[in-house]
PDB file of C-alpha atoms in Angstrom:
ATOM      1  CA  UNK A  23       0.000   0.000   0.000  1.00 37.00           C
ATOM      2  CA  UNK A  24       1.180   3.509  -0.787  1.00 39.00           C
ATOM      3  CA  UNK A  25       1.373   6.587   1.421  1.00 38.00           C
ATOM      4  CA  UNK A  26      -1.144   9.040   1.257  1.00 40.00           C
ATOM      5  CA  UNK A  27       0.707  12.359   0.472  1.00 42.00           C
ATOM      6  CA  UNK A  28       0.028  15.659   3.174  1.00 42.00           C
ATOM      7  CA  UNK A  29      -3.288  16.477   3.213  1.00 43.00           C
ATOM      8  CA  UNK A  30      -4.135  19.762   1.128  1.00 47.00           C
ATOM      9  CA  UNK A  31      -6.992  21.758   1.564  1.00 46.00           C
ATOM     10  CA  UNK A  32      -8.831  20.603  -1.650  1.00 47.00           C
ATOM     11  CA  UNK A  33      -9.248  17.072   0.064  1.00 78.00           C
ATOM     12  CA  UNK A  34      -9.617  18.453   3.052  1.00 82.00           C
ATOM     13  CA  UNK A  35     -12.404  20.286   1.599  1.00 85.00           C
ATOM     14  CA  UNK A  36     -13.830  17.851  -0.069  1.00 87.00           C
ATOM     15  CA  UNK A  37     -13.963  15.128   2.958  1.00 89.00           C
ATOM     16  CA  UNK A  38     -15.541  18.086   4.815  1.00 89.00           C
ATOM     17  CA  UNK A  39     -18.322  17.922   2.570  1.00 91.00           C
ATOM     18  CA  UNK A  40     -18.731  14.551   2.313  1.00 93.00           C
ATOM     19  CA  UNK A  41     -18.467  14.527   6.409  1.00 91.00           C
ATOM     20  CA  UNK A  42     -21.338  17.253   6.598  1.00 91.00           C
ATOM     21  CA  UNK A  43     -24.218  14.902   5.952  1.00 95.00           C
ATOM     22  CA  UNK A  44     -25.328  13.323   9.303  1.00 96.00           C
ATOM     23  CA  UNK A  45     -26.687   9.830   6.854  1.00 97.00           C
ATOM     24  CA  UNK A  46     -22.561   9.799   5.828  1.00 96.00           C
ATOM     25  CA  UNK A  47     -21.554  10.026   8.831  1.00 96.00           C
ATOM     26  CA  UNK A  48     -23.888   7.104  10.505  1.00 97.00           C
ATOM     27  CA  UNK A  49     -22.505   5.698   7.545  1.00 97.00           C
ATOM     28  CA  UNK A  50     -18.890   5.821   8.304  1.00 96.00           C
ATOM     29  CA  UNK A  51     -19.739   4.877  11.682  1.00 95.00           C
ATOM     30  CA  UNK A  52     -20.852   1.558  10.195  1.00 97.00           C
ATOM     31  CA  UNK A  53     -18.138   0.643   8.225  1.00 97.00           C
ATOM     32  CA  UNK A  54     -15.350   1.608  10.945  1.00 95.00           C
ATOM     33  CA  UNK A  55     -15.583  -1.735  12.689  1.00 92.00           C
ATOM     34  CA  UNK A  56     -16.988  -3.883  10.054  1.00 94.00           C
ATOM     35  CA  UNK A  57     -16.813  -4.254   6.099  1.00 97.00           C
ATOM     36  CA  UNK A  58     -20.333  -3.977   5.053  1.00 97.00           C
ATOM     37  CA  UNK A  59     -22.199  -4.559   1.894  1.00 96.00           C
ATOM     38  CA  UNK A  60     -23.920  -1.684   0.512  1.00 94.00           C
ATOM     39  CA  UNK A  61     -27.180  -3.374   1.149  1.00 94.00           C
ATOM     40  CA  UNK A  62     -26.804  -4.519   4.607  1.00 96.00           C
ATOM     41  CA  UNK A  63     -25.709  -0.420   4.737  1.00 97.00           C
ATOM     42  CA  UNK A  64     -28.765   0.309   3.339  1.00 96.00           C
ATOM     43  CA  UNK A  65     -30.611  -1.488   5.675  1.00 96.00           C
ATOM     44  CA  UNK A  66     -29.977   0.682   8.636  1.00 96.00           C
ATOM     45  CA  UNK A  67     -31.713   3.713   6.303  1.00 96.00           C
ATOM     46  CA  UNK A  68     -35.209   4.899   5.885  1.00 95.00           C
ATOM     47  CA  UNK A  69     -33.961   6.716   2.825  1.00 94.00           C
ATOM     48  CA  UNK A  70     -33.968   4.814  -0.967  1.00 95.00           C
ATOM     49  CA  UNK A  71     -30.978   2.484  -2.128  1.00 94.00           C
ATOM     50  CA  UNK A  72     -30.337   4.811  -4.563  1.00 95.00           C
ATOM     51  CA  UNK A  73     -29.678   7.467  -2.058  1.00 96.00           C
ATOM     52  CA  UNK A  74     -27.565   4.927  -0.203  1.00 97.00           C
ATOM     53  CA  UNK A  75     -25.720   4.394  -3.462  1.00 95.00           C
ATOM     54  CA  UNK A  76     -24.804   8.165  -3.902  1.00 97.00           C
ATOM     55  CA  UNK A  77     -23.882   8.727  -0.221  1.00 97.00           C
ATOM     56  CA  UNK A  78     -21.826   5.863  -0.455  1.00 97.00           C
ATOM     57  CA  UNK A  79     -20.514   7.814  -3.993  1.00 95.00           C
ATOM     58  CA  UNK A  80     -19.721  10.848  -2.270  1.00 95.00           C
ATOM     59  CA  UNK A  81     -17.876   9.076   0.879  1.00 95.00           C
ATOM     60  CA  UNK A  82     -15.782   7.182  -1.578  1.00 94.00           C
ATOM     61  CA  UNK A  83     -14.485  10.087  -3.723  1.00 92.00           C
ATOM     62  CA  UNK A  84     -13.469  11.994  -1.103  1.00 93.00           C
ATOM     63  CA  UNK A  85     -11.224   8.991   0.082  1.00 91.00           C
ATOM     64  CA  UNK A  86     -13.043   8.394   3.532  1.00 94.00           C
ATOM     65  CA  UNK A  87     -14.372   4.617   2.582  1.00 94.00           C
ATOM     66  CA  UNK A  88     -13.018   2.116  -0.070  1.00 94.00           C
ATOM     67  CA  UNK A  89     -14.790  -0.363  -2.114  1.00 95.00           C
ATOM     68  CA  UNK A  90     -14.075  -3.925  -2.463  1.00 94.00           C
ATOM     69  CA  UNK A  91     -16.321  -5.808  -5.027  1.00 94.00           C
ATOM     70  CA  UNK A  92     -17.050  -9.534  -4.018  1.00 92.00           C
ATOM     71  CA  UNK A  93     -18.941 -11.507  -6.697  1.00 92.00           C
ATOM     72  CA  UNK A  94     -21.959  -9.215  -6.966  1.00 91.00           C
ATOM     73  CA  UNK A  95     -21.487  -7.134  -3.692  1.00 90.00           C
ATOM     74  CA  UNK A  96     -20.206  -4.140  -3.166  1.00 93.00           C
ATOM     75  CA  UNK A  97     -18.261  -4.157   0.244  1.00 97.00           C
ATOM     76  CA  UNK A  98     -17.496  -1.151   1.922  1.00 97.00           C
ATOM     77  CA  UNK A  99     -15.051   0.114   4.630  1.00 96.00           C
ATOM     78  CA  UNK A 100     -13.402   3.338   5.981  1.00 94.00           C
ATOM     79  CA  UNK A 101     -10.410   4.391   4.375  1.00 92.00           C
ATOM     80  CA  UNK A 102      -7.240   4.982   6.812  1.00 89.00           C
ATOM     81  CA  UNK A 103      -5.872   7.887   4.846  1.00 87.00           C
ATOM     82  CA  UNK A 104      -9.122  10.025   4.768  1.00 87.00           C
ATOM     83  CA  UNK A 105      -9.704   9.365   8.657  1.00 86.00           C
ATOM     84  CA  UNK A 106      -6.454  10.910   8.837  1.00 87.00           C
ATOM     85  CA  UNK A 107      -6.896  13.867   6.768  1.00 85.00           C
ATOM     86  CA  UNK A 108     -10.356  14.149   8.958  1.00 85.00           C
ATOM     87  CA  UNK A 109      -8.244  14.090  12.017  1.00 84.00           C
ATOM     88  CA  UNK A 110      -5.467  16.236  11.153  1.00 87.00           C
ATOM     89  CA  UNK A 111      -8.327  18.592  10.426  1.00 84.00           C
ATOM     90  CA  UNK A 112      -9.892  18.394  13.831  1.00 84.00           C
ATOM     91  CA  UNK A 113      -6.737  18.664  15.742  1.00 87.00           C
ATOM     92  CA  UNK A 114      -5.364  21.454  14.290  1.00 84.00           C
ATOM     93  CA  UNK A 115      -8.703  23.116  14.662  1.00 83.00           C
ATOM     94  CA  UNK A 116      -8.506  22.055  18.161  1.00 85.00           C
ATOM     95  CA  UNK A 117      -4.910  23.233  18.640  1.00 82.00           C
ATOM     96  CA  UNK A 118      -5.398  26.778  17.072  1.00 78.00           C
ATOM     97  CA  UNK A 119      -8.526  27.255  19.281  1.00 84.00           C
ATOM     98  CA  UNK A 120      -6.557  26.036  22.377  1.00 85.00           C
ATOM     99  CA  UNK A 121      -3.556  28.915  21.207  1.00 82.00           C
ATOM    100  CA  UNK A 122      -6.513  31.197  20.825  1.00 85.00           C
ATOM    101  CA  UNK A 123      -7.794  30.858  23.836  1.00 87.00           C
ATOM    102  CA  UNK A 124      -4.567  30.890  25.758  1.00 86.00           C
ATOM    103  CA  UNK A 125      -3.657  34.219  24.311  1.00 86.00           C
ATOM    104  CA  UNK A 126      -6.771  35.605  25.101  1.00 90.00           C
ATOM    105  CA  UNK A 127      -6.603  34.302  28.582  1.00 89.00           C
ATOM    106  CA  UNK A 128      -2.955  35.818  29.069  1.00 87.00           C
ATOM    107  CA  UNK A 129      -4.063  39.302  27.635  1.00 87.00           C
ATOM    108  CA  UNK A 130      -7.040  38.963  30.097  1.00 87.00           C
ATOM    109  CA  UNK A 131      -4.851  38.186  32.737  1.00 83.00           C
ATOM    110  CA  UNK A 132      -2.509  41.269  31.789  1.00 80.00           C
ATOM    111  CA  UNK A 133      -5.067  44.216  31.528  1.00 79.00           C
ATOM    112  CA  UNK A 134      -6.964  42.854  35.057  1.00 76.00           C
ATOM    113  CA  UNK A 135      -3.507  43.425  36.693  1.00 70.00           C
ATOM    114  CA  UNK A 136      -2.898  46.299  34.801  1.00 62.00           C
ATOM    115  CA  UNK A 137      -6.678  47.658  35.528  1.00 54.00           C
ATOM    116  CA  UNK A 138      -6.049  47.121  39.273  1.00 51.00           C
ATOM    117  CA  UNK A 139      -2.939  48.401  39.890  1.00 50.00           C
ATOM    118  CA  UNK A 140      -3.638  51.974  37.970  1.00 50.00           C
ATOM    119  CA  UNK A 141      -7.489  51.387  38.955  1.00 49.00           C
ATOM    120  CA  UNK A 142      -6.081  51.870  42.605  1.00 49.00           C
ATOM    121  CA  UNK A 143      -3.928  54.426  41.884  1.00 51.00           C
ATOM    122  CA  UNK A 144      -6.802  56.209  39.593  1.00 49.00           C
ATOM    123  CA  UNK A 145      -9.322  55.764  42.491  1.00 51.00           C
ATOM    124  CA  UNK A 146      -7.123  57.582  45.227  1.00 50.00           C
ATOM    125  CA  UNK A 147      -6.045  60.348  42.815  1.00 50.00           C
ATOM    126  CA  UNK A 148     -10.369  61.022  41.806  1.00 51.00           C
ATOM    127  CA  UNK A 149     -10.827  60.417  45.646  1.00 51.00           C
ATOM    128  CA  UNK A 150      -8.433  63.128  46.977  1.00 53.00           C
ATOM    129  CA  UNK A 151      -9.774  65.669  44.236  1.00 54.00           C
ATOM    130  CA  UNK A 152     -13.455  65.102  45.247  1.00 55.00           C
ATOM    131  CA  UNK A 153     -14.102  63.435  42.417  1.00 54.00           C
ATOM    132  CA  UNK A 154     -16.623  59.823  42.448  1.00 55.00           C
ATOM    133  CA  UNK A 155     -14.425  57.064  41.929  1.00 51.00           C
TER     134      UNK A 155
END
């Protein structure tokens, strides 16, 4: 098996898509512990084969499952290399929203020290003056 190469954002883009659909992503759920037919897929759907068929389509183009034909069945399973992509997504989502928030925590943490200390000295100049503080 080859290497996938680094994830780019056209795939990225594209698995996004294909992850947006909640019936693709029951979907994916299915086929991450088992190979499954696509009617034994189907069967867990209220919606038509045919829409099975094209959700199925969509998941396989953007590299999240892989088909395996077996006599007349279609078998089905996740694809490692578009879970990946999927998860290098996530994480860095998660990791630039963790730097985010740190940042804004820090500068947070700055300006209420800074507040108080020249919010003291502020208050006891206004005070002496006669002024509200």
């Amino acid at each position: 098996m080859r290497l996938s190469k680094q994830p780019d954002e056209v795939s990225a883009a594209a698995i996004l898509r294909a992850f947006s659909d909640e019936n693709r992503r029951t979907m994916l759920e299915l086929v991450a512990t088992k190979e499954m037919s696509a009617g034994e897929i189907a069967g867990h759907f209220t919606v038509t084969r045919q829409a099975v068929s094209q959700h199925l389509r969509v998941l396989k183009e953007a590299g999240l499952v892989e088909e395996r034909r077996d006599g007349r069945s279609r078998l089905y399973r996740t694809r490692a290399d578009g879970i990946a992509i999927l998860h290098q997504y996530f994480n860095n989502l998660w990791s630039n929203s963790l730097a985010l928030a740190k940042e804004i925590a820090e500068a947070a943490e700055v300006n209420t020290h800074g507040d108080n200390d020249q919010g003291a000295e502020g208050e006891s100049a206004n005070h002496e003056q006669g002024m509200p503080g």
